[in-house]
XYZ file of C-alpha atoms in Angstrom:
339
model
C 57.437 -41.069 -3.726
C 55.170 -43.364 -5.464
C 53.135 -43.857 -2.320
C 52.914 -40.518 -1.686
C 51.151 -39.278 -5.200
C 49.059 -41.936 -4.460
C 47.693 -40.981 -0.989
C 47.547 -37.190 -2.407
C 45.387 -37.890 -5.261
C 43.234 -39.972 -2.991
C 42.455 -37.322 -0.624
C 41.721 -34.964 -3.398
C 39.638 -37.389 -4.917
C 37.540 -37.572 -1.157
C 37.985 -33.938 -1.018
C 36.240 -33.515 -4.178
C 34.535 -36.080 -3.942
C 32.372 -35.074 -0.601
C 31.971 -31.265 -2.270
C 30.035 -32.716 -5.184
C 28.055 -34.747 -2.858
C 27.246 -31.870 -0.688
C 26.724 -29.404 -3.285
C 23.729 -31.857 -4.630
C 22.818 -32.501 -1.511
C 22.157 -28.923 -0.948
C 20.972 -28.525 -4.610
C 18.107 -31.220 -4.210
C 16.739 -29.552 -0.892
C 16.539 -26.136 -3.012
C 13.204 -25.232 -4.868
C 12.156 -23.186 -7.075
C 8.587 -21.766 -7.898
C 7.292 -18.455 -10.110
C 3.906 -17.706 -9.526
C 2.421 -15.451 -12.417
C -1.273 -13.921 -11.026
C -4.202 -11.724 -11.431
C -4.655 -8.937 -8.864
C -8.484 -7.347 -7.960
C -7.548 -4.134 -5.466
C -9.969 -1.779 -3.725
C -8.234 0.703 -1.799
C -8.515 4.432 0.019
C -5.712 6.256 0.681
C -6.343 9.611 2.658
C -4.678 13.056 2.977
C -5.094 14.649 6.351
C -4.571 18.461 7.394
C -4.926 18.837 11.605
C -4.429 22.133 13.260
C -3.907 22.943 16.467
C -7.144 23.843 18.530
C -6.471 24.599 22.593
C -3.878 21.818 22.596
C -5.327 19.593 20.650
C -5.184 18.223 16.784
C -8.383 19.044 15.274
C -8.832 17.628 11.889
C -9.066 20.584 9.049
C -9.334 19.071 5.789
C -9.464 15.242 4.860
C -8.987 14.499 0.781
C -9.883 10.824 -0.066
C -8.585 8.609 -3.045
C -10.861 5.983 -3.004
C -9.644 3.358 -6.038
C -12.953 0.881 -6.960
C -11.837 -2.953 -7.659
C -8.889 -2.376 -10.136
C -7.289 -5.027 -11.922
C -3.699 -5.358 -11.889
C -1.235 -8.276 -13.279
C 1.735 -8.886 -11.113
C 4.321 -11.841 -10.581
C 6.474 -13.124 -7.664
C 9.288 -15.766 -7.430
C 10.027 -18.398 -4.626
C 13.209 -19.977 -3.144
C 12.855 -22.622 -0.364
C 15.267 -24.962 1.490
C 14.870 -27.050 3.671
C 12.340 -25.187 5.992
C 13.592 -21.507 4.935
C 12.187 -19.057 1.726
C 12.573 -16.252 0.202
C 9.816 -14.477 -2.045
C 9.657 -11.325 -3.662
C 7.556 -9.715 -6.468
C 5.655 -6.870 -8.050
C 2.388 -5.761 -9.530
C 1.983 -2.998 -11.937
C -1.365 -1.113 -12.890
C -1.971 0.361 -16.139
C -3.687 4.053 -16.370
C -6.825 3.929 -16.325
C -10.188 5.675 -14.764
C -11.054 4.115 -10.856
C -13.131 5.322 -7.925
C -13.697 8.399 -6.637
C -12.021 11.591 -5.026
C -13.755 13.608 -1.898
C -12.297 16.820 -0.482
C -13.844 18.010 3.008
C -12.815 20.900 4.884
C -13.794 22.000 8.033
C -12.856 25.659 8.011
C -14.392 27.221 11.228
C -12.479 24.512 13.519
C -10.333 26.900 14.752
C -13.584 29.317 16.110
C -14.156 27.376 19.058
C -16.908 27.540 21.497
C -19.487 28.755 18.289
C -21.982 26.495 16.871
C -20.478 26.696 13.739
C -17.254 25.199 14.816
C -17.897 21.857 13.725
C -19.820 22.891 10.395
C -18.275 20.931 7.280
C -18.113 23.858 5.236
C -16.711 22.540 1.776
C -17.114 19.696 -0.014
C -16.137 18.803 -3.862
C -16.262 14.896 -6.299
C -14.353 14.116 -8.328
C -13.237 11.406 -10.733
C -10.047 9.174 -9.780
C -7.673 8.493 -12.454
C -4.460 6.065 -11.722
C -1.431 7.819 -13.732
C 0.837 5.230 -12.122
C 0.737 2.463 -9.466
C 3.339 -0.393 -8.805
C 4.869 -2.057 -6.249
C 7.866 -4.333 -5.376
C 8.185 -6.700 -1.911
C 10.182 -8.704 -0.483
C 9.925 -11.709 2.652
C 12.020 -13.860 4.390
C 10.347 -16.901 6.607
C 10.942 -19.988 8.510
C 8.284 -22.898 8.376
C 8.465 -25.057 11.569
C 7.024 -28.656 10.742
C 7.103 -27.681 6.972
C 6.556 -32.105 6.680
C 3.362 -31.853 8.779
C -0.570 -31.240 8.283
C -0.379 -28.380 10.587
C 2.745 -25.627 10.242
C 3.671 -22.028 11.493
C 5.771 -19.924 9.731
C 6.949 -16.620 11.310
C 8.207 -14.072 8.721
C 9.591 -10.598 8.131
C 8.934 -8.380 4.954
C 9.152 -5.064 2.879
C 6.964 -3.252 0.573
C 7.710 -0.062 -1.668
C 4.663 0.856 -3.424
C 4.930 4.130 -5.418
C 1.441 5.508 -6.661
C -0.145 8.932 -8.708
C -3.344 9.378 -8.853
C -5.474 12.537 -10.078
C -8.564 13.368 -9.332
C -10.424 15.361 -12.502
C -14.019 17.004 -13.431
C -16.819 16.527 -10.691
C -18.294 19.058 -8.630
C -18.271 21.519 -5.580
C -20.779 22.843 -2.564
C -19.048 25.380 -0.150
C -20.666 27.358 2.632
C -20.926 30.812 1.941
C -19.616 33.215 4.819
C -22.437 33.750 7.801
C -24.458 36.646 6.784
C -22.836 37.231 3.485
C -23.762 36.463 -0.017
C -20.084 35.828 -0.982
C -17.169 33.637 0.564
C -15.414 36.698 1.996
C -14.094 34.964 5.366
C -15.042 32.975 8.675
C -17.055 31.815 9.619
C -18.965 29.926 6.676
C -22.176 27.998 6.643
C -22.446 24.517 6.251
C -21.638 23.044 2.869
C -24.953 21.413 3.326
C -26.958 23.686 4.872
C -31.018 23.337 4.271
C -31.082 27.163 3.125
C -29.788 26.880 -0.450
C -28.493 30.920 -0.681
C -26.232 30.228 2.635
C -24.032 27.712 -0.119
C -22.996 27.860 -3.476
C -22.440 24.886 -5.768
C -20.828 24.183 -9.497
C -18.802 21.423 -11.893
C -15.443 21.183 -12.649
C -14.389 20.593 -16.196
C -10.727 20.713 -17.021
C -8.151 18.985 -18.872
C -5.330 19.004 -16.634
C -7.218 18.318 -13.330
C -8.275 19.366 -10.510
C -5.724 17.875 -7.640
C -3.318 15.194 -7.957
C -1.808 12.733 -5.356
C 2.103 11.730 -5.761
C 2.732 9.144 -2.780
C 5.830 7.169 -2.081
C 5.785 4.314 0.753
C 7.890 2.281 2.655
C 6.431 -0.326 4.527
C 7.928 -3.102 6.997
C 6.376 -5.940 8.851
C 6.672 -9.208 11.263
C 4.208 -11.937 11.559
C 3.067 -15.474 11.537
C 1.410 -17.740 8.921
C -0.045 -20.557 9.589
C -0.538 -23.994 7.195
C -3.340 -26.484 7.623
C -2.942 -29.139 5.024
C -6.650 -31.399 5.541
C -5.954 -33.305 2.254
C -2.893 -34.298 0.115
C -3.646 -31.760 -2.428
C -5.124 -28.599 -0.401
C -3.187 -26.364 1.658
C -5.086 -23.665 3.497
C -3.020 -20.732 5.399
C -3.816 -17.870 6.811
C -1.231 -15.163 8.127
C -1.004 -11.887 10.669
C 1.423 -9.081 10.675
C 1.744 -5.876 12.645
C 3.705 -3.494 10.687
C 6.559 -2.226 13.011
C 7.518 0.728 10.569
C 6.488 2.787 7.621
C 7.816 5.881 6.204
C 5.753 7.950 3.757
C 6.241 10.978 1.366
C 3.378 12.824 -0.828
C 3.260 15.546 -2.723
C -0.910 17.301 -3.333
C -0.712 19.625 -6.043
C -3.957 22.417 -6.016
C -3.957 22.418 -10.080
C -7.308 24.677 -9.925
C -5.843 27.430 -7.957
C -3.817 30.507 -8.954
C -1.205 29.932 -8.352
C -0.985 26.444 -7.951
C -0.228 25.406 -4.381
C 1.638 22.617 -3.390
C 1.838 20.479 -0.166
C 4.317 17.873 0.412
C 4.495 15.790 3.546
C 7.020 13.533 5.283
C 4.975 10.913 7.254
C 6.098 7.915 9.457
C 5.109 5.584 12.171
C 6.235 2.587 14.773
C 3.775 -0.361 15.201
C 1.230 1.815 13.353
C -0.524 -1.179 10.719
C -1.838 -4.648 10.469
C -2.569 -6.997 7.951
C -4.171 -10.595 7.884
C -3.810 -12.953 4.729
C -6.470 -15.829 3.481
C -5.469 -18.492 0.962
C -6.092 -21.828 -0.298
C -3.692 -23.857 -2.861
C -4.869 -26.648 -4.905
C -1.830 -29.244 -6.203
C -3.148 -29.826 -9.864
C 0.185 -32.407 -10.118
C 3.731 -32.132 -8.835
C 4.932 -28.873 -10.360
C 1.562 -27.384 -11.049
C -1.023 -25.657 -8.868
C -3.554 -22.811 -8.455
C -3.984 -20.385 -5.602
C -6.490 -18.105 -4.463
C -5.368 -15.272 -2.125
C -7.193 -12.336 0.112
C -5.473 -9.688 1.658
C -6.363 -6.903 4.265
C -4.268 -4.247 5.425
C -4.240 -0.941 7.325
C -2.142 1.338 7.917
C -1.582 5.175 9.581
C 0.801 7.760 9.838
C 1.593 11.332 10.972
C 4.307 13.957 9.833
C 4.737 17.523 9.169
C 3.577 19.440 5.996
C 5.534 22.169 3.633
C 3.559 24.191 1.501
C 3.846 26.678 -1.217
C 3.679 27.795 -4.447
C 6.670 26.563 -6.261
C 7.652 22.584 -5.494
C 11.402 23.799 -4.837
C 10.760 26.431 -2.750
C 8.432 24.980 -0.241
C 8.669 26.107 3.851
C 7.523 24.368 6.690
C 3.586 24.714 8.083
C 2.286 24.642 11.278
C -0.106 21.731 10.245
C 0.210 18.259 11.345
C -0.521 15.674 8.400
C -1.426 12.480 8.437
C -2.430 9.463 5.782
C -4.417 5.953 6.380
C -4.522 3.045 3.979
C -6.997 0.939 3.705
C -6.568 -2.190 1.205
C -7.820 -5.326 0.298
C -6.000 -7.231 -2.357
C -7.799 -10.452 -3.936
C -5.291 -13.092 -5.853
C -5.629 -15.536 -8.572
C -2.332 -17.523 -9.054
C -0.665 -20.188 -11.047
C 2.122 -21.685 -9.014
C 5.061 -23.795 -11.497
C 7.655 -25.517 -8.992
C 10.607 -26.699 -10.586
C 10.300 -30.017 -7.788
């Protein structure tokens, strides 16, 4: 009996015993690093109207958010083992006044055969105001020869980005109607036609704006990074991803009309992005180190439109829409690692 205990409590004791070991085995392999950073973004984002024109999509009306370098603080968080991590993060902007808004419209496109057809006949600037602009993502890697000078990584990720932007005071030119001194139908002029009476021309000055932009996006990709270390204390990598899925929704609110009109559009798309990556870490010691970090990425969908006057009572158009993305991010970061 006495034997017995004996051998029990000595194969608990292994049991135990090679549990602690592993789970500090496993423990020491783990790391650890939050990256707080400084975010520079210029970006366009684009609203597109097509119409059908003898079996084709002819574009109708293009609206363009263009956001000038922006600064934005963000963080993201880091879990590696062995050669496997995990990173996700956010950025949010604060309100503020950036870039530009165009509206074009090419109203005659549906006149074909004229030589007015392809007239730009309207044309209005405005101011771009962010009322809201964050963003959360997510990625999940493998680094092959993670102990080497030279390393590949390939990775898959997800972004939501959720952004509101209005577009406030500026100016107009429209094309007055051919052989009219009034906008009383098709065809119109050219917004910048070289006879002055053929257009007519004003400002905007309001308070609650003239159009506003309500976009939420889902965005997926798959790619490669690859590492180059060429001293002990540099690391240089640069990455490319297609992006094999995105799914957008927007809402374009009219404020200037009466009544207002509305527009939302469900947009999505298979392999329809890419994006490449630049960056360069310096090791200040073993836990400490700063980053710089250049982004590029493009992306472009289609959907269908609803329109109308009331946003819970819209119906479906016979418009195709479509949105583009344009981005570059720039990235200053401080990297802690707990080893």
């Amino acid at each position: 009996m006495k034997k017995n205990f004996k051998t029990s409590y000595f194969v608990l004791f292994l049991a135990f015993s090679l549990k602690t070991v592993s789970a500090e085995d496993f423990l020491s392999k783990l790391n650890f690093s939050f990256l707080p950073y400084l975010e520079c973004t210029v970006e366009k984002q684009t609203e597109e109207v097509y119409t059908e024109v003898d079996g084709q999509n002819e574009l109708l009306s293009l609206i363009e958010y263009n956001k000038t370098p922006s600064f934005t603080t963000g963080a993201k968080a880091s879990l590696e083992f062995e050669g496997l991590f995990l990173t996700a993060g956010g950025y949010y902007t604060l309100p503020v006044k950036s870039g530009f808004v165009t509206d074009s419209d090419w109203m005659n496109i549906t006149l074909t055969g004229q030589e007015y057809t392809n007239y730009q006949t309207n044309y209005s600037y405005h101011d771009n105001y962010i009322l809201s602009d964050y963003c959360f993502y997510a990625e999940l890697g493998w680094t092959f020869g993670k102990k080497e000078k030279v390393s590949i990584a390939p990775f898959i990720g997800a972004d939501y980005n959720y952004s509101y932007y209005k577009a406030d005071d500026g100016y107009y030119i429209y094309g007055l109607s051919i052989g009219s001194t009034k906008r009383d139908g098709k065809p119109y002029y050219a917004y910048d036609d070289e006879d002055s009476s053929h257009i007519m021309s004003g400002k905007f000055y309001t308070l609650s704006g003239v159009l506003t932009l309500e976009r939420i996006r889902y965005t997926t990709w798959a790619g490669f990074k690859y590492n180059i270390q060429p001293a002990y204390n540099l690391t240089i990598a640069t990455s490319f991803a297609l992006c094999p899925y995105c799914y957008v929704q927007s809402l374009d609110s009219h404020l200037q009309r009466t009544p207002v009109d509305y527009y939302y559009d469900v947009m999505s798309g298979f392999l329809c992005g890419v994006r490449t990556n630049f960056s360069a870490e310096l090791l200040l010691d073993k836990h400490n180190s700063l980053i710089f970090n250049a982004d590029l990425s493009y992306v472009n969908v289609y959907g269908i439109s609803y329109g109308g006057e009331d946003t819970s009572a819209v119906y479906l158009l016979d418009s195709t829409s479509g949105a583009t993305f344009y981005t570059l991010n720039i990235q200053f970061f401080y990297r802690w690692r707990y080893r």
